């Protein structure tokens, strides 16, 4: 079935109790599902497991689409909201403005604005890598939460035309797969986000926890909705994107004000 290792390896590594637990999970997770529920994951897919051709785009078309989306969020929305937040905070509190201006002066005096500029460049590089991966996904017609596609390496014989190996997307196993993907997605972006947020905190102090609160809400909501249903995940994901891009916009603002002006 692909869910269990060889009997001897399982017993030696995990022990008999683990084997029993896994057997129970295996039986309850798929065999007990109604037939209609089992068939849901095959709807809208070709026999290979991929999405049908009319659902896919060429890689060039997908790349162009994701570049446009990135421009909207990373060039317009993020910096725009960050600038608005900066202006509102510094206008509402003259003492806060004085603190921020003093920090700008220190960064300029010691050439530390380059650290902010470096983060902006690294973030841009990762963004381009993401665009390429998403474009390739659309061209390959691979549905989420799958991150890889596996093939049985049989050149001839009955398995030569076997479908690709894809993630189960229904029942408890499907919920587990989606929950794992949500966690991994957060883990993948967390290091860069945290570094950027620390750079923001160094200059803008209390604005950083505000951004972090939006991110925390988005992360919890995104993970919960993604686990429940693939198509619900965007509700929380938008808050994640908002927090990430506002933080990135604030880093960019500091980079510009301390290296160019």
CSV table of C-alpha atoms in Angstrom, one decimal:
chain,number,residue,atom,x,y,z
A,1,UNK,CA,0.0,0.0,0.0
A,2,UNK,CA,3.0,2.3,0.5
A,3,UNK,CA,1.9,3.2,4.0
A,4,UNK,CA,4.0,0.6,5.8
A,5,UNK,CA,7.7,-0.3,5.6
A,6,UNK,CA,9.0,-3.8,5.4
A,7,UNK,CA,7.8,-5.9,8.4
A,8,UNK,CA,11.2,-6.6,9.8
A,9,UNK,CA,12.4,-3.0,9.5
A,10,UNK,CA,9.3,-1.7,11.1
A,11,UNK,CA,9.5,-4.1,14.1
A,12,UNK,CA,13.2,-3.4,14.6
A,13,UNK,CA,13.0,0.4,14.4
A,14,UNK,CA,9.6,1.3,15.7
A,15,UNK,CA,8.6,-1.8,17.7
A,16,UNK,CA,5.5,-4.0,17.7
A,17,UNK,CA,3.3,-1.4,19.4
A,18,UNK,CA,4.1,1.2,16.7
A,19,UNK,CA,3.2,-1.4,14.0
A,20,UNK,CA,-0.1,-2.0,15.8
A,21,UNK,CA,-0.9,1.7,16.0
A,22,UNK,CA,-0.1,2.3,12.4
A,23,UNK,CA,-2.2,-0.7,11.4
A,24,UNK,CA,-5.1,0.8,13.3
A,25,UNK,CA,-4.6,4.3,11.7
A,26,UNK,CA,-4.4,2.7,8.2
A,27,UNK,CA,-7.6,0.8,8.7
A,28,UNK,CA,-9.6,3.6,10.2
A,29,UNK,CA,-8.2,6.3,7.9
A,30,UNK,CA,-9.1,4.9,4.5
A,31,UNK,CA,-11.0,1.7,4.7
A,32,UNK,CA,-13.8,3.2,6.8
A,33,UNK,CA,-14.3,6.1,4.4
A,34,UNK,CA,-17.5,6.0,2.3
A,35,UNK,CA,-16.8,5.2,-1.3
A,36,UNK,CA,-18.0,8.6,-2.5
A,37,UNK,CA,-15.5,10.3,-0.1
A,38,UNK,CA,-12.6,8.1,-1.4
A,39,UNK,CA,-13.5,9.0,-5.0
A,40,UNK,CA,-13.4,12.8,-4.4
A,41,UNK,CA,-9.7,13.0,-4.7
A,42,UNK,CA,-9.9,11.5,-8.2
A,43,UNK,CA,-12.4,14.0,-9.5
A,44,UNK,CA,-11.0,16.6,-11.9
A,45,UNK,CA,-7.8,14.6,-12.5
A,46,UNK,CA,-6.5,12.6,-15.4
A,47,UNK,CA,-5.7,8.9,-14.9
A,48,UNK,CA,-2.1,9.9,-14.4
A,49,UNK,CA,-3.1,11.9,-11.2
A,50,UNK,CA,-2.4,15.3,-12.8
A,51,UNK,CA,-4.9,18.0,-13.4
A,52,UNK,CA,-6.5,17.9,-16.9
A,53,UNK,CA,-4.8,19.9,-19.7
A,54,UNK,CA,-7.5,22.6,-19.8
A,55,UNK,CA,-6.7,23.4,-16.2
A,56,UNK,CA,-3.0,24.0,-16.9
A,57,UNK,CA,-1.1,27.0,-18.3
A,58,UNK,CA,2.1,27.2,-20.2
A,59,UNK,CA,5.0,28.0,-17.9
A,60,UNK,CA,5.5,31.4,-19.6
A,61,UNK,CA,1.8,32.3,-19.0
A,62,UNK,CA,2.0,31.3,-15.4
A,63,UNK,CA,5.2,33.1,-14.9
A,64,UNK,CA,3.7,36.3,-16.3
A,65,UNK,CA,0.7,35.9,-14.0
A,66,UNK,CA,2.8,35.5,-10.9
A,67,UNK,CA,5.0,38.4,-11.8
A,68,UNK,CA,2.0,40.6,-12.0
A,69,UNK,CA,0.7,39.4,-8.6
A,70,UNK,CA,4.1,39.9,-7.1
A,71,UNK,CA,4.2,43.5,-8.4
A,72,UNK,CA,0.8,44.2,-6.9
A,73,UNK,CA,1.7,42.9,-3.4
A,74,UNK,CA,5.5,43.4,-3.1
A,75,UNK,CA,5.9,46.6,-5.1
A,76,UNK,CA,2.6,48.4,-4.5
A,77,UNK,CA,0.6,47.0,-1.6
A,78,UNK,CA,3.4,46.2,0.9
A,79,UNK,CA,5.5,49.4,0.5
A,80,UNK,CA,2.3,51.5,0.3
A,81,UNK,CA,0.9,50.2,3.5
A,82,UNK,CA,4.3,50.4,5.2
A,83,UNK,CA,4.7,54.0,4.2
A,84,UNK,CA,1.2,54.8,5.4
A,85,UNK,CA,1.8,53.1,8.7
A,86,UNK,CA,5.1,55.0,9.1
A,87,UNK,CA,3.5,58.4,8.3
A,88,UNK,CA,0.5,57.8,10.6
A,89,UNK,CA,2.7,56.6,13.5
A,90,UNK,CA,5.2,59.5,13.2
A,91,UNK,CA,2.5,62.1,12.7
A,92,UNK,CA,0.4,60.9,15.7
A,93,UNK,CA,3.4,60.7,18.0
A,94,UNK,CA,6.1,63.4,17.7
A,95,UNK,CA,8.2,61.6,20.3
A,96,UNK,CA,8.0,58.4,18.2
A,97,UNK,CA,9.1,60.4,15.2
A,98,UNK,CA,12.1,61.8,17.1
A,99,UNK,CA,13.1,58.2,18.1
A,100,UNK,CA,12.9,56.9,14.6
A,101,UNK,CA,14.8,59.9,13.1
A,102,UNK,CA,17.5,59.4,15.7
A,103,UNK,CA,17.8,55.7,14.7
A,104,UNK,CA,17.9,56.7,11.0
A,105,UNK,CA,20.8,59.0,11.8
A,106,UNK,CA,22.7,56.3,13.6
A,107,UNK,CA,22.2,53.8,10.7
A,108,UNK,CA,23.5,56.4,8.2
A,109,UNK,CA,26.5,57.4,10.4
A,110,UNK,CA,27.6,53.8,10.7
A,111,UNK,CA,26.7,52.5,7.3
A,112,UNK,CA,24.2,50.1,8.7
A,113,UNK,CA,21.5,50.8,6.1
A,114,UNK,CA,23.3,48.3,4.0
A,115,UNK,CA,22.0,45.5,6.2
A,116,UNK,CA,18.5,46.5,5.3
A,117,UNK,CA,19.4,46.8,1.6
A,118,UNK,CA,20.9,43.3,1.8
A,119,UNK,CA,17.7,41.9,3.2
A,120,UNK,CA,15.7,43.5,0.4
A,121,UNK,CA,17.9,41.9,-2.2
A,122,UNK,CA,17.8,38.4,-0.6
A,123,UNK,CA,14.0,38.7,-0.3
A,124,UNK,CA,13.8,39.6,-4.0
A,125,UNK,CA,15.9,36.6,-4.9
A,126,UNK,CA,13.7,34.3,-3.0
A,127,UNK,CA,10.6,35.8,-4.5
A,128,UNK,CA,11.9,35.1,-8.0
A,129,UNK,CA,12.6,31.5,-7.0
A,130,UNK,CA,9.0,31.2,-5.8
A,131,UNK,CA,7.6,32.6,-9.0
A,132,UNK,CA,9.6,30.1,-11.0
A,133,UNK,CA,8.4,27.2,-8.8
A,134,UNK,CA,4.7,28.3,-9.0
A,135,UNK,CA,5.0,28.7,-12.8
A,136,UNK,CA,6.5,25.2,-13.1
A,137,UNK,CA,3.7,23.8,-11.0
A,138,UNK,CA,1.0,25.3,-13.3
A,139,UNK,CA,2.7,23.9,-16.3
A,140,UNK,CA,3.1,20.5,-14.8
A,141,UNK,CA,-0.6,20.5,-13.7
A,142,UNK,CA,0.3,19.5,-10.1
A,143,UNK,CA,-2.4,20.3,-7.6
A,144,UNK,CA,-1.7,21.4,-4.0
A,145,UNK,CA,-0.7,20.2,-1.5
A,146,UNK,CA,1.6,18.0,-3.6
A,147,UNK,CA,5.2,19.4,-3.7
A,148,UNK,CA,6.7,16.6,-5.6
A,149,UNK,CA,5.5,14.0,-8.1
A,150,UNK,CA,6.9,10.5,-7.9
A,151,UNK,CA,7.0,7.8,-10.6
A,152,UNK,CA,7.5,4.1,-10.5
A,153,UNK,CA,10.7,3.6,-12.5
A,154,UNK,CA,9.4,0.7,-14.7
A,155,UNK,CA,10.3,1.1,-18.3
A,156,UNK,CA,8.4,-2.0,-19.4
A,157,UNK,CA,5.8,-4.3,-17.9
A,158,UNK,CA,2.4,-3.7,-16.2
A,159,UNK,CA,3.7,-0.8,-14.1
A,160,UNK,CA,5.2,1.1,-17.1
A,161,UNK,CA,2.0,3.2,-17.4
A,162,UNK,CA,1.2,3.4,-13.7
A,163,UNK,CA,-0.1,6.7,-12.5
A,164,UNK,CA,2.1,9.1,-10.7
A,165,UNK,CA,2.3,8.8,-6.9
A,166,UNK,CA,0.4,11.8,-5.4
A,167,UNK,CA,-0.6,12.8,-1.8
A,168,UNK,CA,-3.8,11.4,-0.5
A,169,UNK,CA,-6.2,14.3,-0.1
A,170,UNK,CA,-9.3,12.8,1.6
A,171,UNK,CA,-10.1,11.5,5.1
A,172,UNK,CA,-7.8,11.7,8.1
A,173,UNK,CA,-4.7,11.0,5.9
A,174,UNK,CA,-5.7,13.9,3.7
A,175,UNK,CA,-6.2,16.2,6.7
A,176,UNK,CA,-2.8,15.2,7.9
A,177,UNK,CA,-1.1,15.9,4.6
A,178,UNK,CA,-2.7,19.3,4.3
A,179,UNK,CA,-1.8,20.1,7.9
A,180,UNK,CA,1.8,19.1,7.3
A,181,UNK,CA,1.9,21.2,4.2
A,182,UNK,CA,0.6,24.3,6.0
A,183,UNK,CA,3.3,23.9,8.7
A,184,UNK,CA,6.0,23.4,6.1
A,185,UNK,CA,4.9,26.4,4.2
A,186,UNK,CA,5.1,28.5,7.3
A,187,UNK,CA,8.5,27.1,8.1
A,188,UNK,CA,9.9,27.8,4.7
A,189,UNK,CA,9.1,31.6,4.9
A,190,UNK,CA,9.7,32.0,8.7
A,191,UNK,CA,13.5,32.6,8.8
A,192,UNK,CA,13.4,35.4,6.3
A,193,UNK,CA,10.3,36.9,7.8
A,194,UNK,CA,11.8,36.8,11.3
A,195,UNK,CA,15.0,38.5,10.2
A,196,UNK,CA,13.1,41.2,8.5
A,197,UNK,CA,10.8,41.6,11.5
A,198,UNK,CA,13.8,42.0,13.8
A,199,UNK,CA,15.2,44.7,11.5
A,200,UNK,CA,11.8,46.5,11.7
A,201,UNK,CA,11.8,46.2,15.5
A,202,UNK,CA,15.2,47.8,15.7
A,203,UNK,CA,13.9,51.0,14.1
A,204,UNK,CA,10.2,51.1,14.6
A,205,UNK,CA,9.9,49.3,18.0
A,206,UNK,CA,6.2,48.8,18.8
A,207,UNK,CA,5.2,48.5,15.2
A,208,UNK,CA,6.9,45.1,14.9
A,209,UNK,CA,4.6,43.4,17.5
A,210,UNK,CA,1.6,44.8,15.6
A,211,UNK,CA,2.8,43.2,12.4
A,212,UNK,CA,3.6,40.0,14.3
A,213,UNK,CA,0.1,39.8,15.7
A,214,UNK,CA,-1.4,40.0,12.2
A,215,UNK,CA,1.1,37.3,11.1
A,216,UNK,CA,0.2,35.1,14.1
A,217,UNK,CA,-3.5,35.3,13.4
A,218,UNK,CA,-2.9,34.6,9.7
A,219,UNK,CA,-0.7,31.6,10.5
A,220,UNK,CA,-3.2,30.0,12.9
A,221,UNK,CA,-6.1,30.6,10.5
A,222,UNK,CA,-4.3,29.5,7.4
A,223,UNK,CA,-3.1,26.2,9.1
A,224,UNK,CA,-6.6,25.5,10.4
A,225,UNK,CA,-8.4,26.2,7.1
A,226,UNK,CA,-5.9,24.4,5.0
A,227,UNK,CA,-6.2,21.3,7.1
A,228,UNK,CA,-10.0,21.4,6.7
A,229,UNK,CA,-10.1,22.1,3.0
A,230,UNK,CA,-7.6,22.9,0.3
A,231,UNK,CA,-9.8,25.6,-1.2
A,232,UNK,CA,-10.3,27.4,2.2
A,233,UNK,CA,-6.7,28.2,2.8
A,234,UNK,CA,-6.7,31.6,1.2
A,235,UNK,CA,-8.7,33.2,4.0
A,236,UNK,CA,-5.7,32.9,6.4
A,237,UNK,CA,-3.1,33.2,3.7
A,238,UNK,CA,-4.1,36.8,2.9
A,239,UNK,CA,-3.3,37.9,6.4
A,240,UNK,CA,0.1,36.1,6.2
A,241,UNK,CA,0.9,37.9,2.9
A,242,UNK,CA,-0.3,41.2,4.4
A,243,UNK,CA,2.0,40.9,7.4
A,244,UNK,CA,5.0,39.7,5.4
A,245,UNK,CA,4.7,42.5,2.8
A,246,UNK,CA,4.2,45.3,5.4
A,247,UNK,CA,7.3,44.1,7.2
A,248,UNK,CA,9.2,43.9,4.0
A,249,UNK,CA,7.9,47.4,3.0
A,250,UNK,CA,9.2,48.8,6.3
A,251,UNK,CA,12.6,47.2,5.8
A,252,UNK,CA,12.7,48.7,2.3
A,253,UNK,CA,11.7,52.1,3.7
A,254,UNK,CA,14.6,52.0,6.1
A,255,UNK,CA,17.0,50.9,3.4
A,256,UNK,CA,15.9,53.8,1.2
A,257,UNK,CA,16.1,56.5,3.9
A,258,UNK,CA,19.5,55.4,5.2
A,259,UNK,CA,21.3,54.6,2.0
A,260,UNK,CA,19.9,57.0,-0.6
A,261,UNK,CA,18.9,60.0,1.5
